[in-house]
Amino acid sequence: MVPGVRLVVLGKQGAGKGTQCVRLSHHYVVPHISTGDMLRAAVKTGSALGVKVKETMDRGELLGDDIIMEMVADRLSEPDARARGFILDGCPRTTHQAEVVAALLLPGALDLTVDIEVPTAQVLRRLAGRRVCTDCGTNYSVTTPPKVNWMCDICGGEVIQRQDDTEDAIRRRLDLYERQTAPLIDWYESRQQLAKVSGTGSPDSVLRRVIRAIEERRGRGQGR
Ligand code: ADP
C-alpha cells in the first residue's frame, strides 16, 4: 500500500480542491477532511447551530476560528488521521488558522501544502456552472451533469446548485480569499512547505501533477 500523507490543499473557490482532495484521499488511503463538508453536514441536522452556520455560509462569509478549529482538532485526533494522515481542505483559511493547525501537528509532520492555481476568469466560469450532490458532495456541472435527471450517479441524491454559488456570494468569497487566504501562500512558502501546481486541464492531469509534487518532496526529504 502507498504510504499515507499529511497534506494541506489551498486554492481559490472553483480551483478544483474538492475534486482533487477526494481523489487524493483514495490514492493515499487517508481521510478527506473538508471543513465545508463538515459545516454542510451540521446544517443538514437542522440544529440551532446549523441554522446559524447556514446563514453565514449562504452570505459567503467565514465562520469564527474557534468553531472551525475545534471541529478540525477533533477530526485530526481520530485514529485514521493519526495513523496514516489526512487531506485538509478548506482549513486553514486565515493565518491564525494556519498557526493553530501547525500547533496541532508534531513538528515536521506536515508533508506539504499544495496550492492549486487557476486564473480567476476560469474559476468564475466553473462556479457559475457547478452543481453538487446534496447527500455525498460529488461535484457536477451543467456541462457534465449526472446521467439521470439530476440524480447523483454515486448515491442517487439530489444534485443542485449550492446556495453560496450565487453571483453575489461568489464575489464575496473570492474577495475574502484574496484578503485572508492568499497570504497563506507566502506563509507556507517562507516555511519551505509549499508547492504550486497548475489546476487547469483535466482532473486526471491535475491529480498527476499534485501526486508528483508530493512524491518529489518526499524524495528530497529522504535525501536529507
Ligand atoms: P468554498 O471554498 O468554495 O468557499 P467550502 O465548501 O470550502 O467552499 O466552504 C464553504 C463555506 O464554509 C465558506 O464560504 C465559509 O462560510 C465556511 N467555511 C469553510 N471552511 C472554513 C474555515 N476554515 N473558516 C471559516 N469558515 C469556513
Coordinates of C-alpha atoms and ligand atoms in Angstrom, one line a residue:
M1 CA 0.0 0.0 0.0
V2 CA 1.2 3.6 -0.7
P3 CA 2.4 5.4 2.5
G4 CA -0.1 7.9 3.9
V5 CA 0.3 11.6 3.6
R6 CA -0.2 14.8 5.7
L7 CA -1.4 17.4 3.2
V8 CA -3.0 20.8 3.2
V9 CA -4.6 21.9 0.0
L10 CA -5.1 25.6 -0.9
G11 CA -6.8 27.1 -3.9
K12 CA -9.5 29.7 -4.6
Q13 CA -13.1 28.7 -4.9
G14 CA -13.6 26.7 -8.0
A15 CA -10.0 25.7 -8.3
G16 CA -11.0 22.0 -8.0
K17 CA -9.9 21.5 -4.5
G18 CA -12.8 19.3 -3.5
T19 CA -12.5 17.1 -6.6
Q20 CA -8.7 16.7 -6.2
C21 CA -9.0 16.1 -2.4
V22 CA -11.5 13.2 -2.9
R23 CA -9.1 11.6 -5.4
L24 CA -6.0 12.2 -3.2
S25 CA -7.8 10.6 -0.3
H26 CA -8.5 7.4 -2.3
H27 CA -4.9 7.4 -3.6
Y28 CA -3.2 7.8 -0.2
V29 CA -5.9 6.0 1.8
V30 CA -6.3 8.9 4.2
P31 CA -9.4 10.8 5.3
H32 CA -10.5 13.9 3.3
I33 CA -11.2 16.5 6.0
S34 CA -13.2 19.2 4.4
T35 CA -14.5 22.0 6.7
G36 CA -17.1 23.0 4.1
D37 CA -18.5 19.4 4.0
M38 CA -18.5 19.2 7.8
L39 CA -20.3 22.5 8.1
R40 CA -22.9 21.5 5.4
A41 CA -23.5 18.2 7.4
A42 CA -24.1 20.4 10.5
V43 CA -26.6 22.5 8.5
K44 CA -28.5 19.3 7.5
T45 CA -29.2 18.3 11.1
G46 CA -31.4 21.4 11.4
S47 CA -29.9 22.2 14.8
A48 CA -29.8 25.8 16.2
L49 CA -26.1 25.8 15.4
G50 CA -26.8 24.5 11.9
V51 CA -29.2 27.4 11.2
K52 CA -26.6 30.0 12.3
V53 CA -23.9 28.3 10.3
K54 CA -26.1 28.2 7.2
E55 CA -26.8 32.0 7.4
T56 CA -23.1 32.7 7.4
M57 CA -22.2 30.3 4.6
D58 CA -25.0 31.5 2.4
R59 CA -23.7 35.0 2.7
G60 CA -20.3 33.8 1.6
E61 CA -18.7 34.9 4.9
L62 CA -16.3 33.0 7.1
L63 CA -17.3 31.2 10.3
G64 CA -15.4 32.1 13.5
D65 CA -12.0 30.5 14.0
D66 CA -13.0 28.9 17.3
I67 CA -15.8 26.7 16.0
I68 CA -13.7 25.7 12.9
M69 CA -10.6 24.9 14.9
E70 CA -12.4 22.8 17.4
M71 CA -14.0 20.8 14.6
V72 CA -10.7 20.3 12.9
A73 CA -8.8 19.4 16.1
D74 CA -11.4 16.8 16.9
R75 CA -11.2 15.2 13.5
L76 CA -7.4 15.2 13.3
S77 CA -7.3 13.4 16.7
E78 CA -9.3 10.4 15.3
P79 CA -7.4 7.1 14.8
D80 CA -7.5 7.1 11.0
A81 CA -5.9 10.6 10.7
R82 CA -3.4 9.8 13.5
A83 CA -2.4 6.6 11.8
R84 CA -2.0 7.5 8.2
G85 CA -2.6 11.2 7.8
F86 CA -5.1 13.5 6.1
I87 CA -6.0 15.7 3.2
L88 CA -7.1 19.0 4.8
D89 CA -9.4 21.0 2.5
G90 CA -10.9 24.4 3.4
C91 CA -8.7 24.9 6.5
P92 CA -6.6 26.8 7.2
R93 CA -8.2 29.8 5.6
T94 CA -6.6 32.5 7.7
T95 CA -3.1 33.0 9.1
H96 CA -4.4 32.4 12.6
Q97 CA -5.9 29.1 11.5
A98 CA -2.6 28.1 9.9
E99 CA -0.9 28.8 13.2
V100 CA -3.4 26.6 15.1
V101 CA -3.1 23.8 12.5
A102 CA 0.7 23.9 12.9
A103 CA 0.4 23.7 16.7
L104 CA -1.9 20.7 16.4
L105 CA 0.7 18.7 14.4
L106 CA 4.1 17.4 15.5
P107 CA 7.0 19.5 14.2
G108 CA 7.8 18.3 10.6
A109 CA 4.7 16.2 10.4
L110 CA 3.1 18.1 7.5
D111 CA 4.4 16.6 4.3
L112 CA 3.4 19.5 2.1
T113 CA 0.9 22.3 1.3
V114 CA -0.3 22.3 -2.3
D115 CA -1.7 25.5 -3.9
I116 CA -3.9 24.6 -6.9
E117 CA -3.7 27.6 -9.2
V118 CA -6.4 28.5 -11.7
P119 CA -6.9 32.0 -13.2
T120 CA -9.9 33.9 -11.7
A121 CA -11.8 34.2 -15.1
Q122 CA -11.8 30.4 -15.3
V123 CA -12.9 29.8 -11.7
L124 CA -15.8 32.2 -12.2
R125 CA -16.9 30.2 -15.2
R126 CA -16.6 26.9 -13.3
L127 CA -18.5 28.2 -10.2
A128 CA -21.4 29.5 -12.3
G129 CA -21.9 26.1 -13.8
R130 CA -21.2 24.0 -10.7
R131 CA -23.8 21.6 -9.3
V132 CA -23.3 19.5 -6.2
C133 CA -24.9 16.3 -4.7
T134 CA -26.7 17.3 -1.5
D135 CA -26.0 13.9 0.0
C136 CA -22.5 12.9 -0.8
G137 CA -21.0 16.2 -2.1
T138 CA -19.9 14.9 -5.5
N139 CA -19.4 17.8 -7.9
Y140 CA -21.0 18.0 -11.4
S141 CA -21.6 20.9 -13.8
V142 CA -24.1 22.0 -16.4
T143 CA -21.7 20.6 -19.0
T144 CA -21.1 17.3 -17.1
P145 CA -24.4 16.5 -15.4
P146 CA -25.3 13.2 -13.7
K147 CA -26.6 10.5 -16.2
V148 CA -30.2 10.6 -15.0
N149 CA -32.3 13.7 -14.2
W150 CA -30.0 15.5 -11.7
M151 CA -29.8 12.4 -9.5
C152 CA -26.2 11.7 -8.3
D153 CA -24.5 8.8 -10.2
I154 CA -22.8 7.7 -7.0
C155 CA -25.6 7.8 -4.3
G156 CA -28.8 8.8 -6.1
G157 CA -29.0 12.1 -4.0
E158 CA -30.4 15.3 -5.4
V159 CA -27.9 17.4 -7.4
I160 CA -28.4 21.1 -7.1
Q161 CA -26.7 24.5 -7.3
R162 CA -25.1 25.4 -3.9
Q163 CA -26.8 28.3 -2.2
D164 CA -23.4 30.1 -1.9
D165 CA -22.7 29.7 -5.6
T166 CA -24.8 32.8 -6.4
E167 CA -23.0 35.7 -8.2
D168 CA -23.0 37.9 -5.0
A169 CA -21.8 35.2 -2.6
I170 CA -19.1 34.0 -5.2
R171 CA -17.8 37.6 -5.4
R172 CA -17.7 37.9 -1.6
R173 CA -15.9 34.5 -1.2
L174 CA -13.3 35.3 -3.9
D175 CA -12.7 38.7 -2.3
L176 CA -12.3 37.1 1.2
Y177 CA -9.9 34.5 -0.4
E178 CA -7.7 37.3 -1.8
R179 CA -7.6 39.2 1.5
Q180 CA -7.5 36.3 4.1
T181 CA -6.4 33.1 2.4
A182 CA -3.9 34.2 -0.4
P183 CA -1.4 35.4 2.3
L184 CA -1.2 31.8 3.4
I185 CA 0.7 31.0 0.2
D186 CA 3.6 33.2 1.4
W187 CA 3.2 31.9 5.0
Y188 CA 3.8 28.3 3.8
E189 CA 6.4 29.3 1.2
S190 CA 8.5 31.0 3.8
R191 CA 8.4 27.8 5.8
Q192 CA 9.5 25.7 2.7
Q193 CA 6.2 23.8 2.9
L194 CA 4.6 24.9 -0.4
A195 CA 4.3 23.5 -3.9
K196 CA 2.3 25.4 -6.6
V197 CA 0.5 23.2 -9.1
S198 CA -1.5 24.3 -12.1
G199 CA -5.1 23.4 -11.8
T200 CA -6.0 23.8 -15.4
G201 CA -6.6 20.8 -17.7
S202 CA -8.4 17.6 -16.9
P203 CA -8.9 16.4 -13.3
D204 CA -6.7 13.4 -14.0
S205 CA -3.8 15.6 -15.2
V206 CA -4.1 17.9 -12.2
L207 CA -4.1 14.8 -9.9
R208 CA -0.9 13.6 -11.6
R209 CA 0.8 16.9 -11.0
V210 CA -0.2 17.0 -7.3
I211 CA 1.0 13.5 -6.7
R212 CA 4.3 14.3 -8.5
A213 CA 4.8 17.3 -6.3
I214 CA 4.2 15.2 -3.1
E215 CA 6.5 12.4 -4.2
E216 CA 9.2 14.9 -5.2
R217 CA 9.0 16.5 -1.8
R218 CA 9.2 13.1 -0.1
G219 CA 12.2 12.1 -2.3
R220 CA 14.0 15.3 -1.3
G221 CA 13.2 14.6 2.4
Q222 CA 14.8 11.2 2.2
G223 CA 17.9 12.6 0.6
R224 CA 18.5 14.8 3.6
Ligands
ADP1 P1 -15.5 27.3 -1.0 O1 -14.0 27.0 -0.8 O2 -16.0 27.2 -2.4 O3 -15.9 28.6 -0.4 P2 -16.1 25.4 1.1 O4 -17.1 24.3 0.9 O5 -14.7 25.1 1.5 O6 -16.3 26.2 -0.2 O7 -16.7 26.3 2.3 C1 -18.0 26.9 2.3 C2 -18.2 27.9 3.4 O8 -18.0 27.3 4.7 C3 -17.3 29.1 3.4 O9 -17.7 30.1 2.5 C4 -17.3 29.5 4.8 O10 -18.6 30.2 5.1 C5 -17.4 28.2 5.6 N1 -16.0 27.7 5.9 C6 -15.4 26.6 5.4 N2 -14.2 26.4 5.9 C7 -14.0 27.5 6.7 C8 -12.9 27.9 7.6 N3 -11.7 27.2 7.6 N4 -13.0 29.1 8.3 C9 -14.1 29.8 8.3 N5 -15.2 29.4 7.5 C10 -15.1 28.3 6.8

